[in-house]
PDB file of C-alpha atoms and ligand atoms in Angstrom:
ATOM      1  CA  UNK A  15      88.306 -57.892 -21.268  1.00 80.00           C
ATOM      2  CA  UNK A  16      86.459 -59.664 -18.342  1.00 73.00           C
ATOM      3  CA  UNK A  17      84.810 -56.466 -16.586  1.00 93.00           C
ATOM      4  CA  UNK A  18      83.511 -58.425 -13.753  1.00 97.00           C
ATOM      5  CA  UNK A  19      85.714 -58.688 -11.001  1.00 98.00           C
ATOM      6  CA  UNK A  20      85.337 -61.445  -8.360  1.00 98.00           C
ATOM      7  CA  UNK A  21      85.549 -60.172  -4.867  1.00 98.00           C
ATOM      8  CA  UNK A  22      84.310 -63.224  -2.604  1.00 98.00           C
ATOM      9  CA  UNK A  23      81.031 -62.879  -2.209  1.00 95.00           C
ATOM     10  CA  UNK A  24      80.877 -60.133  -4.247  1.00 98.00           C
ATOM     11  CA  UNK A  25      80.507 -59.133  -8.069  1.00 98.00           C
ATOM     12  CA  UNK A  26      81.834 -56.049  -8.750  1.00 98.00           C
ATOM     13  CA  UNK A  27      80.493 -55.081 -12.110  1.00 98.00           C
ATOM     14  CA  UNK A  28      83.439 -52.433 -14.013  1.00 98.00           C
ATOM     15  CA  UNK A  29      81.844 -52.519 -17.302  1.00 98.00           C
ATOM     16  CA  UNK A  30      81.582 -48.714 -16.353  1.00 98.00           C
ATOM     17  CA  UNK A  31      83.962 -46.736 -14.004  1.00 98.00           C
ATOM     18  CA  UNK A  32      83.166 -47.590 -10.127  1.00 98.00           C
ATOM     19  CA  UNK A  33      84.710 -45.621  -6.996  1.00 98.00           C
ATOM     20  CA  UNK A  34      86.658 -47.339  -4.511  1.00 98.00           C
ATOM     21  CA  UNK A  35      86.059 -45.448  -1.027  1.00 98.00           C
ATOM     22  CA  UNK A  36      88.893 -44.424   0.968  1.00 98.00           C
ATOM     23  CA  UNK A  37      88.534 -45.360   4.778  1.00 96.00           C
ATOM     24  CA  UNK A  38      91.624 -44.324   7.004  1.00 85.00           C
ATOM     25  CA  UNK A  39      91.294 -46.103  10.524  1.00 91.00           C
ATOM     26  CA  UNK A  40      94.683 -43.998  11.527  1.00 81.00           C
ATOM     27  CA  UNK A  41      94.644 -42.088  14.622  1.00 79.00           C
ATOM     28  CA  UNK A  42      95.585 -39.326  12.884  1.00 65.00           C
ATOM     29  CA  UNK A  43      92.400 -39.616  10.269  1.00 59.00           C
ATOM     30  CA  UNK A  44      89.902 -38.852  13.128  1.00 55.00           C
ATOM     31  CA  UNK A  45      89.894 -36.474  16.295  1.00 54.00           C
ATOM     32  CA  UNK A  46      90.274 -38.274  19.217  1.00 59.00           C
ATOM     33  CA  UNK A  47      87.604 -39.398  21.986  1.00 64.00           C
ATOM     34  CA  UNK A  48      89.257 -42.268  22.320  1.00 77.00           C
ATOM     35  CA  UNK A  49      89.628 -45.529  20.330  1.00 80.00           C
ATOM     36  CA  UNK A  50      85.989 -47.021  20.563  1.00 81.00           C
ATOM     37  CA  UNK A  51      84.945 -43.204  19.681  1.00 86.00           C
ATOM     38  CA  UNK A  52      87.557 -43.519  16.608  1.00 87.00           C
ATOM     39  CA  UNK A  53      85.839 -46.980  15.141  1.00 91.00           C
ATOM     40  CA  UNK A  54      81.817 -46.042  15.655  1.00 92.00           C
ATOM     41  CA  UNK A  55      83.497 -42.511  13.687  1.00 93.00           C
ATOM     42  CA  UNK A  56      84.489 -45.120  10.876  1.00 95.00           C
ATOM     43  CA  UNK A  57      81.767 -47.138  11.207  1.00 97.00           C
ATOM     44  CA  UNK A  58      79.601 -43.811  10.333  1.00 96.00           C
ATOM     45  CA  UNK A  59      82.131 -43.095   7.443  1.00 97.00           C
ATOM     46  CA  UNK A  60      82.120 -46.200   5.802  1.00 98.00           C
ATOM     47  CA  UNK A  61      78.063 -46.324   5.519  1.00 98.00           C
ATOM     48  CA  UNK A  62      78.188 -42.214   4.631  1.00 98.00           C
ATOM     49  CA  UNK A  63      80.533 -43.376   1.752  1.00 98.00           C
ATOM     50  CA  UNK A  64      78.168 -45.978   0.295  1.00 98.00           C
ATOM     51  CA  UNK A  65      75.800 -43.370   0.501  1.00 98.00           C
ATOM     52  CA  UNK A  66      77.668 -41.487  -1.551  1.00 98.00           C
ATOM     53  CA  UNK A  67      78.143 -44.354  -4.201  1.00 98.00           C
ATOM     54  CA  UNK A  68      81.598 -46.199  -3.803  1.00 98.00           C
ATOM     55  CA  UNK A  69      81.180 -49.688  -4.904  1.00 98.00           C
ATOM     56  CA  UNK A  70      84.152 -50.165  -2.540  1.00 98.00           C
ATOM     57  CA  UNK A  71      85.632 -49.271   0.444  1.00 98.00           C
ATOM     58  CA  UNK A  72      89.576 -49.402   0.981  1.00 98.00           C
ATOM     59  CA  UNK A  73      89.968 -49.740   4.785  1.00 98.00           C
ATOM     60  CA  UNK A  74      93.958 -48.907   5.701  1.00 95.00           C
ATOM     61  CA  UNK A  75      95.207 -48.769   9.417  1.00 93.00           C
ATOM     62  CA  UNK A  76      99.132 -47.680   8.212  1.00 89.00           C
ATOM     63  CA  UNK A  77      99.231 -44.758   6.074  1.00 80.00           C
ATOM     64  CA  UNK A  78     101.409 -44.902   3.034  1.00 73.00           C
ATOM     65  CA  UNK A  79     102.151 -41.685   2.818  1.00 72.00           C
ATOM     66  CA  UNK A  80     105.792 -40.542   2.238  1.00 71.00           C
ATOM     67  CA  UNK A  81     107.282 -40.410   5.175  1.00 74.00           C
ATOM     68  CA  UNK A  82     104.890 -42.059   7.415  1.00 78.00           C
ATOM     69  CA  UNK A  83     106.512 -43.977   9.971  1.00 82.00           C
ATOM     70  CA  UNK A  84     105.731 -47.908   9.973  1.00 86.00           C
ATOM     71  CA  UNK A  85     103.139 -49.449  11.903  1.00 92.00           C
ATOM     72  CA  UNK A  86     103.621 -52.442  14.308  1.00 94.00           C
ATOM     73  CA  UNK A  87     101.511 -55.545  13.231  1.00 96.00           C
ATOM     74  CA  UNK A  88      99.510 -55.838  16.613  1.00 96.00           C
ATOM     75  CA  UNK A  89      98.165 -51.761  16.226  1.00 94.00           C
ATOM     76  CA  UNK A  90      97.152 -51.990  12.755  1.00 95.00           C
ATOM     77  CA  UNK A  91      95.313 -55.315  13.131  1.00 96.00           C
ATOM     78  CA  UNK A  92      93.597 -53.683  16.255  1.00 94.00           C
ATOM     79  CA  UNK A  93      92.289 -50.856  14.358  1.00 94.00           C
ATOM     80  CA  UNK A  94      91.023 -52.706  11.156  1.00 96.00           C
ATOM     81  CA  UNK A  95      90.038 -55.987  12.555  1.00 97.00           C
ATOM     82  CA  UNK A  96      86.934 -54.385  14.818  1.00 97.00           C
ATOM     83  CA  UNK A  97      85.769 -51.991  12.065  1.00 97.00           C
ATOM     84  CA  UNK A  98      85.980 -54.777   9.307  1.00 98.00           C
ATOM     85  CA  UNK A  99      83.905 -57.350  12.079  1.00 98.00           C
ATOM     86  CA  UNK A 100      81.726 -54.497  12.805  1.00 98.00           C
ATOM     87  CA  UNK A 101      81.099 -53.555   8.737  1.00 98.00           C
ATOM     88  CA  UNK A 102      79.925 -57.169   8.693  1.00 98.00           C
ATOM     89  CA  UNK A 103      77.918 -57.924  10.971  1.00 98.00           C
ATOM     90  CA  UNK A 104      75.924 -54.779  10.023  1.00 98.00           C
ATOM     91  CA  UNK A 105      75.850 -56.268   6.572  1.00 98.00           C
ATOM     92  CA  UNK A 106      77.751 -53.349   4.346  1.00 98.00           C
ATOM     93  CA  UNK A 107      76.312 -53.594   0.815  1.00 98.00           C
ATOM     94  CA  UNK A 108      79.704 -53.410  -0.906  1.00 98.00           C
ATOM     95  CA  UNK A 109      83.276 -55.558  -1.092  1.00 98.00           C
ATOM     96  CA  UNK A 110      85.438 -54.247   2.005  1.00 98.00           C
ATOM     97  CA  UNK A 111      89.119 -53.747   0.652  1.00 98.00           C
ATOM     98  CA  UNK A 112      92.100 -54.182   3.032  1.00 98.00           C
ATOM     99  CA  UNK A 113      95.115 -51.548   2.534  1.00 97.00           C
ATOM    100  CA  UNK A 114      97.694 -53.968   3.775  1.00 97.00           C
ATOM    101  CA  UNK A 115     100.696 -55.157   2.521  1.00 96.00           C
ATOM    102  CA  UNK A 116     101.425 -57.812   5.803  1.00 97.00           C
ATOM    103  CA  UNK A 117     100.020 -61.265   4.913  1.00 98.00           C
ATOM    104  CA  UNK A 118      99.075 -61.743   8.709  1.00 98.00           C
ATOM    105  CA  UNK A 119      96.686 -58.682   8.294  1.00 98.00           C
ATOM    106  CA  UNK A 120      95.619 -59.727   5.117  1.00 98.00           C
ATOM    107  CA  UNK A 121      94.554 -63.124   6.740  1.00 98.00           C
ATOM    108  CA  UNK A 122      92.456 -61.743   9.618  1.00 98.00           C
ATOM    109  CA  UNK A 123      90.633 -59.299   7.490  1.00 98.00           C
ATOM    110  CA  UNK A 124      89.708 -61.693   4.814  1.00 98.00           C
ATOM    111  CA  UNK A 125      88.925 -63.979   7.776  1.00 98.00           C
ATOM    112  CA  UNK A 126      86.321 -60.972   9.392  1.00 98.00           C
ATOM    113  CA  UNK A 127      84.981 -60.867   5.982  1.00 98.00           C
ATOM    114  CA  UNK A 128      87.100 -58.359   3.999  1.00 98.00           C
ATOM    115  CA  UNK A 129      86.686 -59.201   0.032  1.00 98.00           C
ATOM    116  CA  UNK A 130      89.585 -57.837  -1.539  1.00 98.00           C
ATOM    117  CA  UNK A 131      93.393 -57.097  -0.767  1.00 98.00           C
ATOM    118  CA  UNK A 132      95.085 -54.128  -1.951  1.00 98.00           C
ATOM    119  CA  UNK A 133      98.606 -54.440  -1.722  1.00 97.00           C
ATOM    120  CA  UNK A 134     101.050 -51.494  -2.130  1.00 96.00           C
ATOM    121  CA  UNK A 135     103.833 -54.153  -2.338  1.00 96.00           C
ATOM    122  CA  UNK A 136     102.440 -55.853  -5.386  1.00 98.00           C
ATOM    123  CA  UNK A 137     102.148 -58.848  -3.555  1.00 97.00           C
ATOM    124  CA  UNK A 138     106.145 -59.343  -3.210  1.00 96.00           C
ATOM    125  CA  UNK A 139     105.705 -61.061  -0.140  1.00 92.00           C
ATOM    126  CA  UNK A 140     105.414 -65.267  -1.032  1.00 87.00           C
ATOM    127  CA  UNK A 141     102.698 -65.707   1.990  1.00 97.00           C
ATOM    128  CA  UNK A 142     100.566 -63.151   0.379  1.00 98.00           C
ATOM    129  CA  UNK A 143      99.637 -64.497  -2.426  1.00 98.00           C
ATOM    130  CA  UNK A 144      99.399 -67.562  -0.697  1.00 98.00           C
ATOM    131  CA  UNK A 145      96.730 -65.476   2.000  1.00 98.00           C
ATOM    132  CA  UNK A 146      94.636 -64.475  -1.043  1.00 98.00           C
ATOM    133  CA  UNK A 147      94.517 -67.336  -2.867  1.00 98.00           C
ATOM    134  CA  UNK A 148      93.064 -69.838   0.266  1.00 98.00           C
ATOM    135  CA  UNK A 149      90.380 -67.365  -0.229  1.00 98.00           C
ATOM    136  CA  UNK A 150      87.929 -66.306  -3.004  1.00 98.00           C
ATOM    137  CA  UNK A 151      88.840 -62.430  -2.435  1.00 98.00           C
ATOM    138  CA  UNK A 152      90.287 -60.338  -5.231  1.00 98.00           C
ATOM    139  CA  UNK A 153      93.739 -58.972  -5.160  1.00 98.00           C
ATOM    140  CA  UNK A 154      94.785 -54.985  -6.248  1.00 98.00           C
ATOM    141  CA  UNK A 155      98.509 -55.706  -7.370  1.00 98.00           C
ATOM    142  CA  UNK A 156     100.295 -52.211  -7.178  1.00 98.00           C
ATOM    143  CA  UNK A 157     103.546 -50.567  -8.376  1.00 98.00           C
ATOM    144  CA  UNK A 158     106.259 -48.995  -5.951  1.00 97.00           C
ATOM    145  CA  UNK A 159     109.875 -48.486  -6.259  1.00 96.00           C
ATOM    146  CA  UNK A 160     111.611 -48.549  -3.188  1.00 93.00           C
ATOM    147  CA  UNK A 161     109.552 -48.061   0.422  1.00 88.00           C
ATOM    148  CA  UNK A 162     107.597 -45.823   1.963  1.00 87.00           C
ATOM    149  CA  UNK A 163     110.026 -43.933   4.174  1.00 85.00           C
ATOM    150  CA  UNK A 164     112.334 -42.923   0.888  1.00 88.00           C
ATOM    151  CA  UNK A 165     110.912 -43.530  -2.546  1.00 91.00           C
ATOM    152  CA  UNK A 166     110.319 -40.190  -3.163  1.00 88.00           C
ATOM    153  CA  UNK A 167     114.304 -39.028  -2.310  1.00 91.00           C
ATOM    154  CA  UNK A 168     115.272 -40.125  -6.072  1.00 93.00           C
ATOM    155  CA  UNK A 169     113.052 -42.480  -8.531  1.00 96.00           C
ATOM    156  CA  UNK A 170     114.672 -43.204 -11.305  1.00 96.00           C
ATOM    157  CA  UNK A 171     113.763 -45.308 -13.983  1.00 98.00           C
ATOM    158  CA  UNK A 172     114.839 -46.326 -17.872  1.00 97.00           C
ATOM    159  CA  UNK A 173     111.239 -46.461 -19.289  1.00 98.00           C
ATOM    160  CA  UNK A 174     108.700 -45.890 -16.696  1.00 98.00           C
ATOM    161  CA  UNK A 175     105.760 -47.829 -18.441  1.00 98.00           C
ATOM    162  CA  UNK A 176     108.423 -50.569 -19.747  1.00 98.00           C
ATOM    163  CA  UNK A 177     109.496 -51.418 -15.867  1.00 98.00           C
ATOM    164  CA  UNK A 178     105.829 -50.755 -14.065  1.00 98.00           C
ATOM    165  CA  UNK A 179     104.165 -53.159 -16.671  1.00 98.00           C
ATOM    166  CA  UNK A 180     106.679 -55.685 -16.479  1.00 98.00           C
ATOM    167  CA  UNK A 181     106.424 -55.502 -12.861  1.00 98.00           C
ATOM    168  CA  UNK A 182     102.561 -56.256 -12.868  1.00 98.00           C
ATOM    169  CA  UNK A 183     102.921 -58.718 -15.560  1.00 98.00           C
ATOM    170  CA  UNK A 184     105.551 -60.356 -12.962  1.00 98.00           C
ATOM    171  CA  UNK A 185     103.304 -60.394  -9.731  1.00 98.00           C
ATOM    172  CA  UNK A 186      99.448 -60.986 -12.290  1.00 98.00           C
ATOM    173  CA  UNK A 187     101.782 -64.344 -13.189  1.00 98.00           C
ATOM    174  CA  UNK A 188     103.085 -64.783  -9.947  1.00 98.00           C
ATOM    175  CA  UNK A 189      98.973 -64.695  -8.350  1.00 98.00           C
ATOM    176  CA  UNK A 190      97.735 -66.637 -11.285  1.00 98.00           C
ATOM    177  CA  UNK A 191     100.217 -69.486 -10.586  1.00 97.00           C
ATOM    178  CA  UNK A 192      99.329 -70.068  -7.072  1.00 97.00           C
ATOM    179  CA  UNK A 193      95.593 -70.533  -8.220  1.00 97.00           C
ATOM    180  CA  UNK A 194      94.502 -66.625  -7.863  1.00 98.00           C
ATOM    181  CA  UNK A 195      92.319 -66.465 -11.186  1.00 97.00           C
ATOM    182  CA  UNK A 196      92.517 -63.601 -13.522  1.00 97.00           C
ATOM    183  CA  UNK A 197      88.873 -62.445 -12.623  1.00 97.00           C
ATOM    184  CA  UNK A 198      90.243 -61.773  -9.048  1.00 98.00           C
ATOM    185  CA  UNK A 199      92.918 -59.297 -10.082  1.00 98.00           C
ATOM    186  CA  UNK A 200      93.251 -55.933 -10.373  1.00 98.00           C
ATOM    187  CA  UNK A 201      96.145 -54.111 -11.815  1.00 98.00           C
ATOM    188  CA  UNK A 202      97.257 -50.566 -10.998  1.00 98.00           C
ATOM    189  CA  UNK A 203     100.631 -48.436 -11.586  1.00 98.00           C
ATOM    190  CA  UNK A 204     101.053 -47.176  -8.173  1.00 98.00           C
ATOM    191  CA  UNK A 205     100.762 -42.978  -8.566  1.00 98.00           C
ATOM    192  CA  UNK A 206     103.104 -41.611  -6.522  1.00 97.00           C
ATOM    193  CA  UNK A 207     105.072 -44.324  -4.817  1.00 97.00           C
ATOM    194  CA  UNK A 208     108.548 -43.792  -5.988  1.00 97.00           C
ATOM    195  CA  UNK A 209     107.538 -41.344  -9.362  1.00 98.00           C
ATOM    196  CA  UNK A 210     108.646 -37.741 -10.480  1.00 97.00           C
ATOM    197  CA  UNK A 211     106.123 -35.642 -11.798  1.00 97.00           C
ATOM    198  CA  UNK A 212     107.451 -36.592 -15.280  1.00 97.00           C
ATOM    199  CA  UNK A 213     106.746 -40.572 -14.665  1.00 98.00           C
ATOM    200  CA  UNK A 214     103.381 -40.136 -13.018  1.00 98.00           C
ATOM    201  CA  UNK A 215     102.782 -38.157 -16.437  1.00 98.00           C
ATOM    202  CA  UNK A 216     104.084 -40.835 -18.517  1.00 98.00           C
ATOM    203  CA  UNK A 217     102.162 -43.673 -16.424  1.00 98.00           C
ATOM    204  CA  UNK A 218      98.487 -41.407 -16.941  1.00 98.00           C
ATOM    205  CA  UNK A 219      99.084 -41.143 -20.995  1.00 98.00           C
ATOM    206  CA  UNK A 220     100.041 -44.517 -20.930  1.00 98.00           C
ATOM    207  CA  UNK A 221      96.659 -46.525 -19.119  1.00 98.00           C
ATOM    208  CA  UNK A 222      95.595 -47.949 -22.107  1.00 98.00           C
ATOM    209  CA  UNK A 223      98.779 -50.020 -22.755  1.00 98.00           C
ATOM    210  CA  UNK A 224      98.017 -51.332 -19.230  1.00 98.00           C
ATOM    211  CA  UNK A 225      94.423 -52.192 -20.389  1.00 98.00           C
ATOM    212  CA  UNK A 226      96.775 -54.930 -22.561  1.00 98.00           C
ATOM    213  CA  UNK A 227      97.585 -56.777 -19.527  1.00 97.00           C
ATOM    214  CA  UNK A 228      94.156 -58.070 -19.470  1.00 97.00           C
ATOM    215  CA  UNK A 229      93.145 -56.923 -15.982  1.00 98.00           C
ATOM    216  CA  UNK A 230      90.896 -54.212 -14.787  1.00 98.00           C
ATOM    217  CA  UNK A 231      92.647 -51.116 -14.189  1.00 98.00           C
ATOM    218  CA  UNK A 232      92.678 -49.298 -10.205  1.00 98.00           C
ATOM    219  CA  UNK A 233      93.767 -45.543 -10.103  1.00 98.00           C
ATOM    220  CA  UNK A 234      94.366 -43.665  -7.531  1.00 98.00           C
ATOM    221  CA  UNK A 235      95.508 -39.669  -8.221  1.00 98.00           C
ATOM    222  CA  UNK A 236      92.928 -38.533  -5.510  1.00 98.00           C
ATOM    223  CA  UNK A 237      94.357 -35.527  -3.392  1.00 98.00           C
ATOM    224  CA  UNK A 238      98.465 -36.546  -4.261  1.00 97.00           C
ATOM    225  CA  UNK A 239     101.582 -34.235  -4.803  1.00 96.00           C
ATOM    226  CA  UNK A 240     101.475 -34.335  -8.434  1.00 97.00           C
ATOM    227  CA  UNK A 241      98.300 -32.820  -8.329  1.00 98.00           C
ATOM    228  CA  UNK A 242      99.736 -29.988  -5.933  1.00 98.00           C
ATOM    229  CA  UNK A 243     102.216 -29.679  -8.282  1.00 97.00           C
ATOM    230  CA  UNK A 244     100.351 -28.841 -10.853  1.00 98.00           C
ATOM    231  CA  UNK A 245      97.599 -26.648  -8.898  1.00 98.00           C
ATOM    232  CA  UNK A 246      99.914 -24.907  -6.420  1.00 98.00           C
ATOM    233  CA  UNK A 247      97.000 -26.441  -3.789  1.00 98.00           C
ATOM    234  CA  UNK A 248      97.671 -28.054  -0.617  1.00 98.00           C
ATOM    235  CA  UNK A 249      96.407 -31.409  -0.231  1.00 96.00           C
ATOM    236  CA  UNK A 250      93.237 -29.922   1.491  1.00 97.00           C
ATOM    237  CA  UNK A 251      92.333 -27.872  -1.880  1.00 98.00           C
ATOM    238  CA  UNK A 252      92.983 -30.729  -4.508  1.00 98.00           C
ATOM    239  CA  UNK A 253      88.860 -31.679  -4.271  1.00 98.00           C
ATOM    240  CA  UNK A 254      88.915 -30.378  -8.452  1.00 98.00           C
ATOM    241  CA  UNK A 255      92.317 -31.573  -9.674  1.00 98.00           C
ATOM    242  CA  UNK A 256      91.298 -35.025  -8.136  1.00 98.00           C
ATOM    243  CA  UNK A 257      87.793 -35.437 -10.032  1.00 99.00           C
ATOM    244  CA  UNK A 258      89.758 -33.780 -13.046  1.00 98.00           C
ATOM    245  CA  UNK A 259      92.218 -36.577 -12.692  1.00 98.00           C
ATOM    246  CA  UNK A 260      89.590 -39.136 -11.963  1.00 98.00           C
ATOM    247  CA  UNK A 261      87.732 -38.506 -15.134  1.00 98.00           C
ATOM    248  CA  UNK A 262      90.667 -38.699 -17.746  1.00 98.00           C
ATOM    249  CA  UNK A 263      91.611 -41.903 -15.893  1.00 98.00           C
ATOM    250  CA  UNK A 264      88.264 -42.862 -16.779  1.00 98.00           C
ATOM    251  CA  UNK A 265      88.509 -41.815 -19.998  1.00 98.00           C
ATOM    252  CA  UNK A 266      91.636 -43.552 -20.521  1.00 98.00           C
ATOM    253  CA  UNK A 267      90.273 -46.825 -19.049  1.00 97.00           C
ATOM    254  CA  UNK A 268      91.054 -46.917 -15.397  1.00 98.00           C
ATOM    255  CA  UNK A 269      87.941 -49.744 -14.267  1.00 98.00           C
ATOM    256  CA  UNK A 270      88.389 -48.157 -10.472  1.00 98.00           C
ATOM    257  CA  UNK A 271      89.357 -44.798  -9.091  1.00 99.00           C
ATOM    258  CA  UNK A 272      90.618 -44.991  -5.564  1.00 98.00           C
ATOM    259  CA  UNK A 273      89.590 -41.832  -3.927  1.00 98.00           C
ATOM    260  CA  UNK A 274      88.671 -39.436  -0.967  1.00 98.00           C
ATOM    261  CA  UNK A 275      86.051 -37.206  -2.059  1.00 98.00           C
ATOM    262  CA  UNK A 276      83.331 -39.405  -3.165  1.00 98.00           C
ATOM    263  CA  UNK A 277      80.262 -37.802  -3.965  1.00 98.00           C
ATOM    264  CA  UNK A 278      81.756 -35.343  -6.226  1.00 98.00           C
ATOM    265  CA  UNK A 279      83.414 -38.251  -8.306  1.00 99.00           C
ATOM    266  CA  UNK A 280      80.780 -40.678  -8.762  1.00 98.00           C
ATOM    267  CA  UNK A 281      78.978 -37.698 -10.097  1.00 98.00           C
ATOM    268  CA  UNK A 282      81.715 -36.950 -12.034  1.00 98.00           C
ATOM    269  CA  UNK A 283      81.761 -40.587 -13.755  1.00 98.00           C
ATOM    270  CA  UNK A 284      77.972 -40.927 -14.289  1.00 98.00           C
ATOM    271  CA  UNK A 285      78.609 -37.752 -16.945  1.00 98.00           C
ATOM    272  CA  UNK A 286      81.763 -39.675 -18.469  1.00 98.00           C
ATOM    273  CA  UNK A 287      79.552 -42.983 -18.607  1.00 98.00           C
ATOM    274  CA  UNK A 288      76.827 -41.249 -20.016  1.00 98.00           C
ATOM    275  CA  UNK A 289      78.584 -38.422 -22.499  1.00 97.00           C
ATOM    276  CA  UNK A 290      82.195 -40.376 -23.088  1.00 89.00           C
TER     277      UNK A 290
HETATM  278  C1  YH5 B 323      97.066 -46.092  -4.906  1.00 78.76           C
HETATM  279  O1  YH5 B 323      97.358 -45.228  -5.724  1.00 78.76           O
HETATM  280  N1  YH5 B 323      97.502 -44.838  -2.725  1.00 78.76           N
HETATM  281  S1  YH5 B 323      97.793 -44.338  -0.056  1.00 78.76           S
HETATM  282  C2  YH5 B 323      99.714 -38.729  -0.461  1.00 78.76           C
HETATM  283  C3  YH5 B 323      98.785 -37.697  -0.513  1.00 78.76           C
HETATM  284  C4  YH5 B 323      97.449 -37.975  -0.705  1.00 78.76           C
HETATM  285  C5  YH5 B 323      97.038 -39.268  -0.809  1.00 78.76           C
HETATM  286  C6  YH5 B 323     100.414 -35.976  -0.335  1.00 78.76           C
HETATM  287  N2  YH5 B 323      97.014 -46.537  -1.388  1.00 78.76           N
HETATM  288  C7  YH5 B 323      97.153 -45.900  -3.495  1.00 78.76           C
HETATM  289  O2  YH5 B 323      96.296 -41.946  -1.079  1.00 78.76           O
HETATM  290  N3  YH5 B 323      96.435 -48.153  -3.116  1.00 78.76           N
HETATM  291  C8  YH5 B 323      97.425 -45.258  -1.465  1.00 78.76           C
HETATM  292  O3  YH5 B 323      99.108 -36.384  -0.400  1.00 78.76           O
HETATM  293  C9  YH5 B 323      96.836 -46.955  -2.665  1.00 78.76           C
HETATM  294  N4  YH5 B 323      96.657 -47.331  -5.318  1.00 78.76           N
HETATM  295  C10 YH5 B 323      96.349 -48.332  -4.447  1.00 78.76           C
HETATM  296  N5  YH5 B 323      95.973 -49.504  -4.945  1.00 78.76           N
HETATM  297  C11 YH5 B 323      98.455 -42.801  -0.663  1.00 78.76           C
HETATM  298  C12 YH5 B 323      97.462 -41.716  -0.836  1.00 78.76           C
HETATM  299  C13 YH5 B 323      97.944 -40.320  -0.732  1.00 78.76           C
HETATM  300  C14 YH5 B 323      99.284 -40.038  -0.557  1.00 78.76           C
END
């Protein structure tokens, strides 16, 4: 497989595992001061992150959480547009990702120099393919059944891997048609958004039937309910499970683990790159 990923101006080399930063510009992420306080507190993040080693940062300004309430298109552009400018313009070393599934945020970012689009909708939406592919940025195609507000009332599915592989089979075809190259797209199975316990279990054993697809691999396991589920922890205590969870996804072929805690996981992946 091709194990260099085109991200705009970018090569992101995933011939070994890389980290993909996590960088929540949600009002909720920081303590307040006010909003100018809120992006200079990002600003510091995102550069204390690449200290840290993420080849990647993965801005979001609408949190996907279950349950989180939807964000109006004018609030989330105004708190990712000004970080992403500002990332810029003081020259950030690595891609900048944009958590967004609106193709009118995906279009300003990638206009303020964002690199990559990371989807949560699997690129469902016509016009965002079309966003990505009058660019040279790379696309994360993810896996959800149902939305947000309710996927987690009752997932059901025949065959898990079956239905989330034809899915990203589906939207890698749909990209690749309207001129989005393979070497731009990233693949991942969507942890959590509309799963039981039981399919996010079937989805980890089953990464390296994904690796078939042809496309690198994105995880992301870091800090979620399944790991509370099987710890007992609250989302504030899941620092272990996550790196646990990060390293078998490594070790299983994940290309990119999408997490919070990044220092101890890029440590965690220089052992599995050097002992696996
Ligand atoms: C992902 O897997 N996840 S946002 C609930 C939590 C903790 C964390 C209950 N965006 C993914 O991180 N993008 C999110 O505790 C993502 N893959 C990609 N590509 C959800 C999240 C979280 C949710």
């Amino acid at each position: 497989m091709n194990t260099q990923l085109q991200c705009a101006g970018f090569t992101l080399d995933l011939s070994t595992p890389k980290v993909m930063g996590v960088l929540n510009v949600t009002p909720d992420s920081f303590s307040d001061g006010g909003r100018f306080h809120q992006r200079e507190q990002a600003i510091a993040h995102a550069f204390a992150l690449v200290e840290e080693g993420a080849a990647v940062l993965d801005i979001g300004g609408e949190s996907t959480r279950p349950n989180a309430p939807p964000v109006p298109l004018d609030e989330e552009l105004s708190r990712v547009i000004p970080v992403i400018e500002a990332l810029v313009a003081r020259q950030l070393p690595v891609p900048i990702s944009i958590d967004t599934y609106k193709p009118a945020v995906m279009r300003a970012a990638l206009y303020a120099g964002a690199s990559m689009v990371n989807d949560v909708r699997g690129m469902q939406a016509p016009e965002a393919i079309q966003a990505v592919a009058d660019t040279e940025a790379a696309v994360c195609i993810m896996h959800m059944q149902g939305m947000p507000q309710t996927m987690q009332l009752n997932p059901h599915y025949e065959d898990v891997v079956l239905e989330v592989s034809a899915f990203l089979t589906q939207q890698r075809d749909a990209c690749v048609a309207l001129g989005i190259a393979q070497q731009r797209i990233l693949l991942d199975p969507g942890f959590g958004f509309g799963k039981t316990r039981q399919h996010n279990i079937a989805l980890a054993q089953a990464l390296p039937q994904f690796l078939k697809l042809g496309c690198p691999l994105l995880v992301g396991l870091s800090r979620k309910s399944v790991l509370g589920q099987m710890t007992g922890n609250d989302v504030d205590a899941r620092l272990h499970a996550s790196v646990a969870a990060a390293v078998i996804s490594a070790m299983k072929g994940a290309h990119l683990l999408r997490v919070h805690d990044v220092k101890a996981t890029v440590e965690a992946l220089k052992v599995v790159t050097a002992l696996a």
